[in-house]
Structures are given as C-alpha cells and as structure tokens.
Coordinates of N, CA and C in Angstrom, one line a residue:
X1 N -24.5 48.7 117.8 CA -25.4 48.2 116.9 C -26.6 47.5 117.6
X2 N -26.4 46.6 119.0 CA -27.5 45.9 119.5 C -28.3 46.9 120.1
X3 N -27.9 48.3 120.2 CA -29.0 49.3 121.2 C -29.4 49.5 119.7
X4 N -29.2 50.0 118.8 CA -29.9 50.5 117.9 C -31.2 49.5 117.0
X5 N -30.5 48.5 116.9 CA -31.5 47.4 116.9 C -32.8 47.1 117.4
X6 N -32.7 47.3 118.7 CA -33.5 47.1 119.9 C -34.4 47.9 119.6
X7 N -33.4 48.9 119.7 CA -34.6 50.4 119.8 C -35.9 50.7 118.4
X8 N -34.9 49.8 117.5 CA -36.1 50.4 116.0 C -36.9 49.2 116.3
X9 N -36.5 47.8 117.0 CA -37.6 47.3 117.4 C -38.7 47.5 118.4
X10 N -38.7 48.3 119.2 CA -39.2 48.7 120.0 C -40.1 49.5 119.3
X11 N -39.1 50.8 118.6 CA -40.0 52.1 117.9 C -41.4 51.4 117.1
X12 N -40.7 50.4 116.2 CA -42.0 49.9 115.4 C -42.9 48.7 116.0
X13 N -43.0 48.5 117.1 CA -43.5 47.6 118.0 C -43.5 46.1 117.4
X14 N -42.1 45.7 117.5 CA -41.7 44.5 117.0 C -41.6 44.0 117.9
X15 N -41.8 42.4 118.6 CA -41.6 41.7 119.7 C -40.3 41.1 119.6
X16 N -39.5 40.9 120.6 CA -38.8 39.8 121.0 C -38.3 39.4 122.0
X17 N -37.5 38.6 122.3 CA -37.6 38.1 123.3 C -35.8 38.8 123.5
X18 N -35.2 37.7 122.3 CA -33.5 38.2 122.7 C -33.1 38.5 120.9
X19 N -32.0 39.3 121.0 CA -31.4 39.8 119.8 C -29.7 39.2 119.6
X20 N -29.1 39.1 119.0 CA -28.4 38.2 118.9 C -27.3 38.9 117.6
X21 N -26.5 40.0 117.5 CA -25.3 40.1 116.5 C -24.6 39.3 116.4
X22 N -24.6 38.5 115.2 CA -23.3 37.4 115.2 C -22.2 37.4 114.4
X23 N -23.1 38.5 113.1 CA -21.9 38.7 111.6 C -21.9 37.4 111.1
X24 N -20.9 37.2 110.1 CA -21.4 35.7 109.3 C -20.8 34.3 109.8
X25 N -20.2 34.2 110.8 CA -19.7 33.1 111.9 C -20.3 32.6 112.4
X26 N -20.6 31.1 112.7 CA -21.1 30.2 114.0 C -22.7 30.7 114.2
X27 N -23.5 31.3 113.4 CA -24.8 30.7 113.1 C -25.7 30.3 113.5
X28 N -25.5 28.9 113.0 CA -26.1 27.7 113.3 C -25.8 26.7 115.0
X29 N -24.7 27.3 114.9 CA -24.1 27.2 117.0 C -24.9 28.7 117.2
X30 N -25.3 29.3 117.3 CA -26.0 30.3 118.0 C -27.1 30.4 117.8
X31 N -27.7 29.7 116.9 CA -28.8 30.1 116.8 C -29.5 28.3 117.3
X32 N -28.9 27.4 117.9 CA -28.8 25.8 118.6 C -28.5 26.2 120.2
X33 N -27.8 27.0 120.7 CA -27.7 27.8 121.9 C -29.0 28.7 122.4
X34 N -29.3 29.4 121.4 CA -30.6 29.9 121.9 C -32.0 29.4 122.0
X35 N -31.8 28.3 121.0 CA -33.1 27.4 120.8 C -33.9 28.5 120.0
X36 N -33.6 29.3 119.2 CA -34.4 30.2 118.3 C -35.9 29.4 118.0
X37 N -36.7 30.4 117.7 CA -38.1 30.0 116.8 C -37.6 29.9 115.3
X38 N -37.5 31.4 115.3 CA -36.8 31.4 114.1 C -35.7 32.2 113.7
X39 N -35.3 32.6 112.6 CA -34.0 33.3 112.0 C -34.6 34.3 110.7
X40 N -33.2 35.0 111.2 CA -33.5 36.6 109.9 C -32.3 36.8 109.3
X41 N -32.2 36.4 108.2 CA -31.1 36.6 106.9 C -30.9 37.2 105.8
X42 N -29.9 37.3 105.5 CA -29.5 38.3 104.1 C -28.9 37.8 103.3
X43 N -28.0 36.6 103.6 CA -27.5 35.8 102.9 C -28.0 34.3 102.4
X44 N -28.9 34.4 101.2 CA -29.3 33.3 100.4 C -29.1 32.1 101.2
X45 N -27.4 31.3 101.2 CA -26.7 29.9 101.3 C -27.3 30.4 103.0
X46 N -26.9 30.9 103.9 CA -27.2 31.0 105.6 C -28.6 31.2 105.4
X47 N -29.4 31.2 104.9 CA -30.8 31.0 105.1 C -31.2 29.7 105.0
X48 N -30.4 29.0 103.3 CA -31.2 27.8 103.4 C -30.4 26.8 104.3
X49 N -29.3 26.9 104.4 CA -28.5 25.9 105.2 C -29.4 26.1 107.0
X50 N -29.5 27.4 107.2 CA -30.0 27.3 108.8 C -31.3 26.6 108.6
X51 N -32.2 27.0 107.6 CA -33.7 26.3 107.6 C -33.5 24.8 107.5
X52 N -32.3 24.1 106.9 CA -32.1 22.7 106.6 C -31.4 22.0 107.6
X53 N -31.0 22.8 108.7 CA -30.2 22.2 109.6 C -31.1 22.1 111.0
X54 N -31.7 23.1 111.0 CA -32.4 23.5 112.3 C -34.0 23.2 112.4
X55 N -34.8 22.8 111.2 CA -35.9 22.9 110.9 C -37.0 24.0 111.2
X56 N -36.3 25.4 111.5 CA -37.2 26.3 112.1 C -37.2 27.2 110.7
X57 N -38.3 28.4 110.9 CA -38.3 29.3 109.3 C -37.2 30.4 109.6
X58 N -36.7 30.5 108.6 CA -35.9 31.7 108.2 C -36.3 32.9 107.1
X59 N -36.1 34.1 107.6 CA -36.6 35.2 106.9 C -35.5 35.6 106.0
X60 N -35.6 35.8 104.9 CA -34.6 36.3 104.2 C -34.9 37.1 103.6
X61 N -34.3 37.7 103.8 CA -34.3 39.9 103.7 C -33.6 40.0 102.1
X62 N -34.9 40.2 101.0 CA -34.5 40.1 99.6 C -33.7 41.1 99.4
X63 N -32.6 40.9 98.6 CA -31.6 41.7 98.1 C -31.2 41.4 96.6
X64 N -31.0 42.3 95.3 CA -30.5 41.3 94.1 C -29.7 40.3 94.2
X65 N -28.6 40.6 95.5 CA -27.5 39.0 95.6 C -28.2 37.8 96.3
X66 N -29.3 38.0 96.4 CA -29.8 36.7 97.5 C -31.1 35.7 96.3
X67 N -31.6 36.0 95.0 CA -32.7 36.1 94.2 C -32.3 34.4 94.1
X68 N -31.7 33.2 94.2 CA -31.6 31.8 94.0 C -33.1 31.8 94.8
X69 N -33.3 30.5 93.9 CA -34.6 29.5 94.7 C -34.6 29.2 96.2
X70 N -35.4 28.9 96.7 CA -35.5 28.6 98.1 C -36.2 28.0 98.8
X71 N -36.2 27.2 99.7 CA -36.8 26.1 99.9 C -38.0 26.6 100.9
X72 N -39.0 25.7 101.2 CA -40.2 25.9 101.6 C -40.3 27.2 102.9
X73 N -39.0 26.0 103.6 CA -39.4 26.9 105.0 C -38.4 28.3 105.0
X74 N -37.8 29.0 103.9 CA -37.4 29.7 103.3 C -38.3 30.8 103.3
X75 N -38.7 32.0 104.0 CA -39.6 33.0 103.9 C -39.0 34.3 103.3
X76 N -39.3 35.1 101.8 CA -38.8 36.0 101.3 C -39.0 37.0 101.7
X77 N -38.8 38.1 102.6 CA -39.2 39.7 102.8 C -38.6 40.7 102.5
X78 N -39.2 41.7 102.2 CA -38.4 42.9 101.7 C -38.4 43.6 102.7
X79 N -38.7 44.2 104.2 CA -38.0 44.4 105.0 C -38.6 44.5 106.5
X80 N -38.3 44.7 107.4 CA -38.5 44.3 109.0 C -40.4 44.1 109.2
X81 N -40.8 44.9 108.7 CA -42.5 45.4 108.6 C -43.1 43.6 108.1
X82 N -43.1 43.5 106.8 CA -43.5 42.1 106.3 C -42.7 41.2 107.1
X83 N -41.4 41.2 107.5 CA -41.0 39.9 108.6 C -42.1 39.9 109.7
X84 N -42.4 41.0 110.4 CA -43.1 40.6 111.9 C -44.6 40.6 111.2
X85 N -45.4 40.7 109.7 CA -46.5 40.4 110.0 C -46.3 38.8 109.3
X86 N -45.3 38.3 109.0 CA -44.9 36.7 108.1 C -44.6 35.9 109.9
X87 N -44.1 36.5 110.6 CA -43.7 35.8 112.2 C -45.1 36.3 112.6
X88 N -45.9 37.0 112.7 CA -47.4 36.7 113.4 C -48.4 35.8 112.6
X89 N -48.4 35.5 111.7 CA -49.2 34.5 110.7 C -48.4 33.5 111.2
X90 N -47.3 33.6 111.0 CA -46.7 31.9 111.4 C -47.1 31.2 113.2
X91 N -46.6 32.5 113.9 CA -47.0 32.4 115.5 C -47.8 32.9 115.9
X92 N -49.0 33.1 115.3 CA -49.9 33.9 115.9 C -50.6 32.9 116.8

C-alpha cells in the first residue's frame, strides 16, 4: 500500500516529504513523532480530535459518513487534487 501511495503521489506531482500508514491506531502518537505539518483523514472524530490536540490543519477526505460540523482548522476535500492545492494555499 505505501509503494502505491507514493507512486500516485509522485504520478500527480504531489510533494512530500514522508508517508506514514497507520490505519485507525495511535494517530495522534504518530503524527507527535513525526512533527507533521499537517494530517489527511477520512474519519470526521480523528480529524477533529488531531486538529484539537495538535494545533496543525487536517484534511478531511469528504465522505457521507464524515458530513458533522467542523472546526476551523478542519479543511473539507473531496479528493487528493483539492488537498495539495488547499496544502499550497496554506504553505505556499
């Protein structure tokens, strides 16, 4: 899954630095270990709890199960294309 990842970030000339599979475990310890900028979610609660804990933006990859409210530093996308031009507006 991490080569394939890589690679569609590559294909669509997505930057990063490091990639990170974690599944829905330890998170917020992984993502305090890397010193992340920011975070990319699918799950509603692990977006806003990482944005609330960590103070950095979280992308949350809209899905009908994820549609609750969301707090500022809460960023909604529909999928990888609007994340990296929402992460170059933020870090450009």
């Amino acid at each position: 899954m991490l080569e394939c990842t890589t690679a569609w970030f590559r294909e669509h000339q997505i930057p990063f630095d490091h990639v990170e599979l974690i599944g829905t475990h330890h998170k917020i310890e992984t993502a305090k270990k890397f010193s992340v900028d920011a975070f990319f979610e699918d799950k509603h609660d692990n977006a806003v709890g990482i944005h609330e804990e960590l103070d950095i933006p979280v992308f949350l990859f809209d899905t009908p199960y994820n549609r609750n409210p969301i707090p500022k530093g809460v960023i909604r996308v529909k999928d990888w294309q609007e994340a990296n031009q929402q992460v170059q507006r933020l870090f450009a």
